[in-house]
């Protein structure tokens, strides 16, 4: 994947990919997940995002540093993220 930098913003094939904060890349979850073949669904009621392949997935909520990991539709554990999703 070739990433172009324009100022503080990042692009892949002329599509916006994310930006940097204090030297850390903040990438678009939807863009990256779909690029790797994952499905992305948003639940407006719980304000959570589910990224999955069908069998495996994770659910995150903007503002929370915890991702819930799922296998076969069942939650198996929580994982602490390095940064809070925006």
Phi, psi and omega in degrees: 000121178265124181249131176259138178253128176233100186065236180264002184255152181240143181226148173231121182050046179066012176253138180298129184248330181159200183209174180247144174228120179052040178081003179254134178283133175249100188264152176292117180299313181300313183298312182294316181298312180293326178297325179271006175090013178271157174263142180238124179233141178248132176254104183295333181294314180265353183057039180243158179243128177253123176248122185210164173250003186108301180274320184241146177192174173215153181236131177230163178228128177307134180093352180249138179268017182242132172249130177271126182262133182239144174223124181061031179083356181251137177291129181251333177187168172256146180233130179278127180277154179288326180227154178281128177298142180271000000 
